[in-house]
Amino acid sequence: MESTFSSPAEASLQRKAGTAGLLTPLADLDRMYELERVVGFVRDLGCQRVALQFPDQLLGDAGSVATRLEEITGSKMFILGDTAYGSCCVDVLGAEQAGAQALVHFGPACLSPPARPLPVTFVLGQRSVALELCAKAFEALNLDPTAPMVLLSEPACAHALEALATLLRPRYLDLLVSSPALPLPTGCLTSEPEPLERFGRRFPLAPGRCLEEYGAFYVGGSKGSPGPDLDPDLSRLLLGWAPGRPFSSCCPETGQCQDESVRAGRLRARRQYLVERARDARVVGLLAGTLGVARYREALAHLRNLTQAAGKRSYVLALGRPTPAKLANFPEVDVFVLLACPLGALAPQPSSGFFQPVLAPCELEAACNPAWPPPGLAPHLTHYADLLPGSPFHVPLPPPDSELWDTPDVSLITGEVRPAPAWKSSNAPGCSALTPRPQLELAESSPAALFLSSRSWQGLEPRLGQTPVTGAVRGRRGIAIAYEDEGSS
């Protein structure tokens, strides 16, 4: 029964941690994992216990990296793997269980602020980039030297963007270089204005300029032809970028480029379909997909308020990493909303697929808040923190007497007119957990109970004292395709 709602313990013991063929040679270990910078981070803090977090694909090098760091720093190193949620998030809970005073995160990262204060440094990796090939690809795609463009990259290629910009700036006049939004050192004060921070990156915009004016050139991706499932980082950029601006990607090793406008349109169409599914849904499952990212409790309360204002019922489920087998235990739920980091919410779903669709918080906001989106907003927000009060993108719910709640709405999936939501506050009558029946019995008014009552078959009923007692009789013999008493056909 435990494996129905959570991953079995045997799965962690049988899982292979890395592959021997992917181990980094010892001579390249210092360069690949930037051990000199990590040693300086540990020594500056004076930490005696440090947690090293690796994704699954880098666990083969974890032992060698930990041994090297222990020899140089003299501090105790703890290896964190198989995180409860996404490996791109900082596993603050695992580090606290090990009693670590600091954490070093290796591999791709969403750079979301952790829920608890802990000194963290990131090692994003350094993927090789063919600068000349990428520069030629950029020039072939962008013939207008005055058009505003911004250079983007996957985290492992961020180290080469400034060098690429140096090759392009003699010709291109309006070129912006983004950088990963790494946490600033404690007590760091600068007189320069803070750059715009969005999509896990910083953009040093000039005064009076906005990001929606720029096209994008993304360095990253696979060498071969791209598959149907995009990298979550690229999906986040395609969904959030201004639809009217050009967006292209370039493979860092080969310089092969392609226009991403078609795939961006498909992603937006898929997200719009999910919004329609959320508007048709009556029961929403809120999946707690992170416990280590800041403000997750506030975001969970915000989503519950959204569903209640729109006249929908909601579950709150904490199941770790969602899988089709886990979510199939809740057939009464029409849609699920994954409350996770930006990369976790956009990660490709398993090939088998889920019984019901899994949405991001932004799509539930668009479905339940009639005042959403505000004018001039990007088409898709990737982080739930952008929906909360204090964010420039936050849009409060209209008051109950607002005309926005009474606007006629037609489902684009079923073609039926949706009824106006019965807006209720948390203190309104009729929101109690128990509902009296005429027989003076009390039954819990839950989505599961309502779903069970609407089913044609509700399971075996005991009917104590109503079924007459009879002797045992012999039943039918054979298999379902041909019982003995059916004869041959």
XYZ file of C-alpha atoms in Angstrom:
489
model
C 0.000 0.000 0.000
C 2.880 2.359 0.698
C 4.211 2.113 -2.862
C 0.840 3.323 -4.177
C 1.282 6.812 -2.759
C 5.094 7.072 -2.604
C 8.169 5.588 -4.246
C 9.185 2.251 -2.666
C 12.360 2.190 -0.602
C 13.819 -0.612 -2.747
C 13.867 1.688 -5.787
C 16.509 3.911 -4.196
C 18.713 0.927 -3.419
C 18.447 -0.553 -6.901
C 18.970 2.688 -8.813
C 22.360 3.030 -10.496
C 24.223 6.179 -9.492
C 25.967 7.364 -12.612
C 27.731 5.342 -15.282
C 31.395 4.362 -15.240
C 31.826 5.537 -18.833
C 30.798 9.101 -17.900
C 33.429 9.634 -15.186
C 35.574 12.724 -15.655
C 39.340 12.085 -15.871
C 41.164 13.090 -12.704
C 43.277 15.589 -14.658
C 40.123 17.518 -15.689
C 38.377 17.283 -12.338
C 39.582 20.659 -11.029
C 38.549 22.490 -14.201
C 35.171 20.820 -14.714
C 34.012 21.325 -11.127
C 35.846 24.610 -10.426
C 37.386 23.166 -7.286
C 39.613 26.203 -6.721
C 36.555 28.456 -6.397
C 34.794 25.909 -4.180
C 37.838 25.709 -1.888
C 37.842 29.497 -1.553
C 34.120 29.449 -0.718
C 34.634 26.873 2.059
C 37.676 28.599 3.528
C 36.094 32.055 3.519
C 33.172 30.750 5.574
C 35.313 28.541 7.801
C 32.907 25.618 7.397
C 33.731 22.247 8.927
C 30.775 20.377 7.411
C 29.790 21.015 3.773
C 27.079 19.350 1.673
C 27.792 18.599 -2.003
C 24.633 18.237 -4.111
C 24.934 16.340 -7.411
C 22.292 15.471 -10.023
C 21.941 11.842 -11.039
C 24.065 12.205 -14.177
C 27.057 13.537 -12.175
C 26.976 11.168 -9.213
C 29.769 9.105 -10.780
C 32.217 11.929 -10.015
C 30.833 12.731 -6.560
C 33.239 10.503 -4.621
C 36.338 11.865 -6.345
C 35.236 15.485 -5.906
C 34.437 14.985 -2.219
C 37.782 13.271 -1.564
C 39.719 16.041 -3.306
C 37.922 18.775 -1.367
C 38.436 17.008 1.963
C 42.162 16.689 1.291
C 42.542 20.387 0.447
C 40.197 22.012 2.966
C 40.230 19.508 5.831
C 36.442 19.867 6.138
C 33.948 16.998 6.173
C 32.048 16.598 2.891
C 28.575 15.043 2.571
C 27.231 13.924 -0.819
C 23.546 14.668 -1.493
C 21.837 12.687 -4.239
C 18.337 11.455 -5.091
C 16.607 14.615 -3.910
C 12.958 14.384 -2.921
C 11.905 16.804 -5.688
C 13.906 18.321 -8.539
C 17.700 18.171 -8.581
C 17.829 21.753 -9.900
C 16.654 23.100 -6.524
C 18.904 23.518 -3.514
C 18.238 20.621 -1.113
C 18.272 22.667 2.085
C 16.445 19.965 4.055
C 19.013 17.312 3.163
C 21.866 19.637 4.091
C 20.292 20.403 7.472
C 19.865 16.708 8.208
C 23.597 16.256 7.655
C 24.341 19.224 9.908
C 26.061 21.053 7.039
C 27.058 24.694 7.434
C 27.127 25.387 3.678
C 26.094 23.742 0.421
C 27.721 23.456 -3.010
C 25.286 22.765 -5.859
C 26.711 21.118 -9.012
C 25.013 20.955 -12.399
C 21.995 22.773 -13.873
C 20.148 24.924 -11.341
C 16.928 26.915 -11.332
C 18.566 29.496 -8.995
C 15.376 29.816 -6.964
C 15.877 31.404 -3.518
C 15.887 28.703 -0.806
C 13.211 28.630 1.881
C 15.794 28.706 4.685
C 18.982 30.738 4.976
C 22.067 28.697 4.109
C 25.305 29.756 2.369
C 25.141 28.299 -1.143
C 27.437 28.439 -4.159
C 26.663 27.050 -7.613
C 28.936 25.232 -10.051
C 27.030 25.296 -13.331
C 29.700 23.579 -15.410
C 31.610 24.747 -18.462
C 30.456 23.259 -21.738
C 32.730 23.844 -24.702
C 31.503 26.549 -27.098
C 32.762 27.071 -30.649
C 32.794 30.872 -30.611
C 33.568 31.362 -34.306
C 30.771 29.034 -35.429
C 28.255 30.630 -33.084
C 29.260 34.125 -34.227
C 28.776 33.180 -37.886
C 25.390 31.664 -37.084
C 24.356 34.856 -35.278
C 25.384 37.005 -38.249
C 23.506 34.762 -40.685
C 20.277 35.070 -38.695
C 20.502 38.767 -37.796
C 21.137 40.844 -40.890
C 20.115 44.162 -39.315
C 23.024 45.441 -37.162
C 20.791 47.978 -35.398
C 18.155 45.491 -34.175
C 18.247 45.040 -30.374
C 19.342 41.516 -29.428
C 20.159 39.735 -26.185
C 22.488 36.761 -25.791
C 21.114 33.879 -23.722
C 22.546 30.462 -22.957
C 22.022 27.329 -20.962
C 23.793 27.492 -17.567
C 26.810 25.452 -18.689
C 27.512 27.864 -21.601
C 27.169 31.120 -19.658
C 30.952 31.420 -19.280
C 31.347 32.014 -23.048
C 28.727 34.727 -23.621
C 31.035 37.669 -22.961
C 33.617 36.272 -25.363
C 30.926 35.778 -27.983
C 29.696 39.342 -27.463
C 33.251 40.630 -27.981
C 33.274 39.089 -31.453
C 29.877 40.577 -32.363
C 29.987 44.081 -30.865
C 32.107 45.721 -33.608
C 29.157 45.234 -35.983
C 26.072 44.989 -33.760
C 25.369 48.198 -31.871
C 22.559 47.153 -29.519
C 23.710 43.854 -28.006
C 22.815 42.795 -24.457
C 24.498 39.951 -22.547
C 22.591 38.079 -19.851
C 24.199 36.336 -16.891
C 22.966 33.725 -14.387
C 21.231 35.257 -11.367
C 23.668 33.769 -8.860
C 23.180 34.827 -5.232
C 25.212 37.916 -4.363
C 27.775 37.732 -1.550
C 26.486 38.697 1.873
C 26.899 42.398 2.560
C 27.658 43.237 -1.082
C 26.768 46.886 -1.727
C 27.170 48.584 -5.111
C 26.348 52.077 -6.311
C 25.166 50.789 -9.706
C 21.428 50.208 -10.262
C 20.289 46.630 -9.883
C 19.839 44.851 -13.237
C 16.529 43.334 -14.236
C 16.210 39.773 -12.918
C 13.957 37.407 -14.829
C 14.045 33.783 -16.028
C 16.845 33.033 -13.554
C 19.073 35.590 -15.302
C 20.140 39.193 -14.939
C 19.772 41.685 -17.791
C 21.775 44.952 -17.523
C 19.221 47.118 -19.311
C 19.936 50.764 -20.008
C 17.611 53.341 -18.387
C 14.347 53.609 -20.287
C 14.694 50.254 -22.038
C 12.562 47.158 -21.489
C 13.236 43.508 -22.226
C 10.219 43.228 -24.542
C 12.118 45.292 -27.143
C 14.813 42.650 -27.636
C 15.088 39.548 -29.726
C 16.921 36.533 -28.326
C 19.807 34.295 -29.411
C 20.091 31.185 -27.224
C 23.326 29.164 -27.058
C 22.600 25.618 -25.919
C 20.673 22.479 -26.745
C 21.611 19.109 -28.160
C 23.864 18.343 -31.103
C 21.294 16.310 -32.995
C 17.799 17.135 -34.071
C 15.694 18.295 -31.146
C 13.068 15.956 -29.753
C 9.478 16.786 -28.881
C 10.372 17.437 -25.237
C 12.318 20.657 -24.812
C 14.740 21.390 -22.037
C 12.788 23.086 -19.206
C 15.116 26.095 -19.256
C 14.496 26.695 -22.964
C 10.753 26.145 -22.498
C 10.727 28.787 -19.766
C 12.338 31.307 -22.112
C 10.102 30.512 -25.082
C 6.918 30.828 -23.032
C 7.905 34.037 -21.279
C 9.518 35.888 -24.176
C 7.599 38.554 -26.056
C 5.715 36.781 -28.892
C 6.477 39.470 -31.467
C 10.263 39.305 -31.076
C 12.567 36.815 -32.875
C 13.985 33.903 -30.909
C 16.592 31.459 -32.242
C 18.793 28.772 -30.719
C 22.303 27.606 -31.593
C 24.142 24.389 -30.759
C 27.399 25.432 -29.020
C 29.570 22.705 -30.599
C 28.355 22.747 -34.208
C 26.893 26.243 -34.619
C 23.704 24.759 -36.075
C 20.830 27.211 -35.616
C 17.083 27.135 -35.908
C 14.197 29.535 -35.486
C 12.233 28.755 -32.316
C 9.099 30.735 -33.164
C 7.209 27.629 -34.323
C 7.979 25.647 -31.199
C 7.160 28.677 -29.059
C 3.743 28.875 -30.708
C 3.122 25.197 -30.011
C 4.095 25.611 -26.377
C 1.739 28.570 -25.952
C -1.083 26.671 -27.661
C -0.541 23.727 -25.317
C -0.589 26.040 -22.300
C -3.785 27.709 -23.519
C -5.385 24.289 -23.786
C -4.390 23.606 -20.173
C -6.000 26.884 -19.127
C -9.249 25.757 -20.745
C -9.027 22.431 -18.924
C -8.581 24.294 -15.649
C -11.645 26.464 -16.362
C -13.749 23.353 -16.999
C -12.422 21.582 -13.890
C -14.508 21.329 -10.757
C -11.918 19.609 -8.551
C -8.283 20.764 -8.561
C -5.382 18.869 -7.019
C -2.632 21.128 -5.657
C 0.661 19.205 -5.669
C 3.257 20.429 -3.167
C 6.234 19.903 -5.458
C 8.811 21.738 -3.367
C 9.616 22.373 0.263
C 12.938 24.109 -0.295
C 11.976 27.145 -2.407
C 11.030 30.360 -0.644
C 7.378 31.416 -0.213
C 5.911 28.032 -1.104
C 3.482 28.200 1.834
C 2.235 31.601 0.737
C 1.839 30.348 -2.826
C -0.127 27.319 -1.677
C -2.536 29.537 0.280
C -2.878 31.799 -2.784
C -3.817 28.878 -5.048
C -6.363 27.580 -2.540
C -7.938 31.028 -2.418
C -8.075 31.093 -6.225
C -9.907 27.791 -6.498
C -12.346 28.735 -3.746
C -13.155 32.102 -5.343
C -13.800 30.397 -8.683
C -16.249 27.942 -7.094
C -13.929 24.940 -7.385
C -12.957 22.347 -4.804
C -9.317 21.537 -4.135
C -7.069 18.886 -2.644
C -3.581 19.556 -1.281
C -1.305 16.582 -1.968
C 2.301 16.035 -0.874
C 3.515 13.059 -2.920
C 7.130 13.909 -3.705
C 7.843 13.633 -7.409
C 4.496 13.161 -9.198
C 4.103 9.996 -11.273
C 1.101 8.663 -13.213
C 0.662 5.814 -10.713
C 0.493 8.187 -7.743
C -1.947 10.646 -9.295
C -4.223 7.876 -10.606
C -5.272 7.250 -6.995
C -7.370 10.433 -7.170
C -9.811 9.890 -10.079
C -12.143 12.623 -8.805
C -9.527 15.297 -9.549
C -9.994 16.966 -12.936
C -6.620 18.759 -13.158
C -3.464 18.898 -11.068
C -1.361 22.006 -10.414
C 2.313 21.448 -9.593
C 3.696 23.994 -7.164
C 7.408 23.731 -7.929
C 10.339 25.769 -9.170
C 10.169 27.177 -12.733
C 12.103 24.234 -14.199
C 10.194 21.612 -12.231
C 6.818 22.924 -13.358
C 7.882 22.769 -17.039
C 9.813 19.475 -16.931
C 8.764 16.962 -19.623
C 6.162 14.495 -18.397
C 6.769 10.711 -18.491
C 6.176 9.035 -21.810
C 3.210 7.071 -20.403
C 1.451 10.339 -19.555
C -0.818 11.266 -16.697
C -4.478 10.367 -16.378
C -5.246 14.078 -15.933
C -3.117 17.041 -17.089
C -0.555 18.686 -14.800
C -0.565 22.502 -14.908
C 1.702 25.284 -13.727
C 0.431 27.887 -11.202
C 0.259 30.569 -13.890
C -2.320 28.555 -15.819
C -4.531 28.173 -12.760
C -4.272 31.935 -12.201
C -5.432 32.583 -15.765
C -8.318 30.148 -15.345
C -9.615 31.335 -11.956
C -8.829 35.069 -11.881
C -11.062 36.993 -14.340
C -8.808 40.063 -14.044
C -5.820 38.109 -15.365
C -3.682 38.927 -17.297
C -2.980 42.633 -16.902
C -2.272 44.692 -20.029
C 1.240 44.394 -21.388
C 2.149 41.257 -19.428
C 4.341 38.538 -20.904
C 2.306 35.521 -22.068
C 3.487 33.127 -19.372
C 5.035 33.572 -15.928
C 7.193 30.632 -14.931
C 7.603 31.146 -11.175
C 4.791 31.160 -8.644
C 6.445 34.043 -6.773
C 5.449 36.326 -9.676
C 1.788 35.742 -8.770
C 2.053 36.699 -5.093
C 1.536 40.137 -3.498
C 4.631 42.294 -3.746
C 5.423 41.198 -7.301
C 4.926 43.704 -10.145
C 2.845 41.042 -11.930
C 0.457 40.376 -9.035
C -3.219 40.937 -9.881
C -5.653 40.782 -6.939
C -8.968 39.018 -7.278
C -11.900 41.291 -8.175
C -14.469 41.903 -5.413
C -17.471 39.530 -5.280
C -19.810 42.167 -6.776
C -17.556 42.839 -9.761
C -19.005 42.434 -13.242
C -15.978 40.354 -14.243
C -17.429 37.355 -12.395
C -20.656 37.533 -14.430
C -19.033 37.687 -17.858
C -20.428 34.874 -20.079
C -17.842 32.240 -20.849
C -17.946 29.327 -23.284
C -15.673 26.306 -23.035
C -13.453 25.900 -26.084
C -13.241 22.154 -25.384
C -16.864 21.117 -24.780
C -18.616 24.076 -26.414
C -20.900 24.511 -23.408
C -21.557 27.706 -21.487
C -19.763 27.709 -18.165
C -21.865 28.714 -15.161
C -20.791 31.798 -13.256
C -18.594 30.878 -10.274
C -20.246 31.015 -6.868
C -17.745 33.345 -5.184
C -17.541 32.575 -1.458
C -15.252 33.795 1.252
C -13.748 31.417 3.778
C -16.305 32.571 6.415
C -19.384 32.322 4.234
C -22.155 29.895 5.247
C -22.256 26.681 3.294
C -18.494 26.155 3.423
C -18.598 23.804 6.412
C -16.896 20.461 6.204
C -20.022 18.518 7.271
C -23.401 18.470 5.532
C -26.561 17.173 7.290
C -28.675 14.553 5.556
C -32.436 14.093 5.942
C -31.794 10.892 7.923
C -29.907 13.018 10.490
C -26.660 11.365 9.414
C -23.455 13.348 8.909
C -21.391 12.793 5.807
C -18.224 14.594 4.854
C -18.799 16.931 1.909
C -15.551 16.177 0.099
C -14.743 15.876 -3.618
C -14.033 12.171 -3.152
C -17.446 11.551 -1.537
C -19.267 13.471 -4.268
C -17.350 11.599 -6.950
C -18.186 8.251 -5.350
C -21.884 9.097 -5.148
C -21.983 9.885 -8.871
C -20.478 6.547 -9.932
C -22.736 3.761 -11.202
C -20.769 1.125 -9.249
C -19.671 2.074 -5.751
C -18.145 -1.190 -4.576
C -19.522 -4.074 -2.550
C -22.079 -3.085 0.091
C -22.225 -5.131 3.327
C -26.052 -4.912 3.766
C -25.763 -6.361 7.252
C -28.913 -8.229 8.336
C -30.562 -7.849 4.908
C -28.969 -10.678 2.929
C -30.453 -14.124 3.701
C -28.052 -16.813 4.819
C -27.678 -19.637 2.264
C -25.368 -22.545 1.814
C -22.301 -22.353 -0.403
C -22.920 -23.340 -4.013
C -20.517 -24.304 -6.746
C -19.795 -21.502 -9.178
C -18.815 -21.485 -12.827
C -15.632 -23.197 -13.932
C -13.215 -22.335 -16.702
C -11.850 -19.099 -18.048
C -13.763 -15.989 -19.030
C -13.469 -16.667 -22.742
C -15.089 -20.128 -22.451
C -16.821 -21.353 -19.279
C -17.720 -25.048 -19.089
C -21.458 -24.395 -19.032
C -21.432 -22.103 -22.079
C -20.695 -24.740 -24.654
C -18.781 -24.153 -27.875
C -19.643 -21.420 -30.339
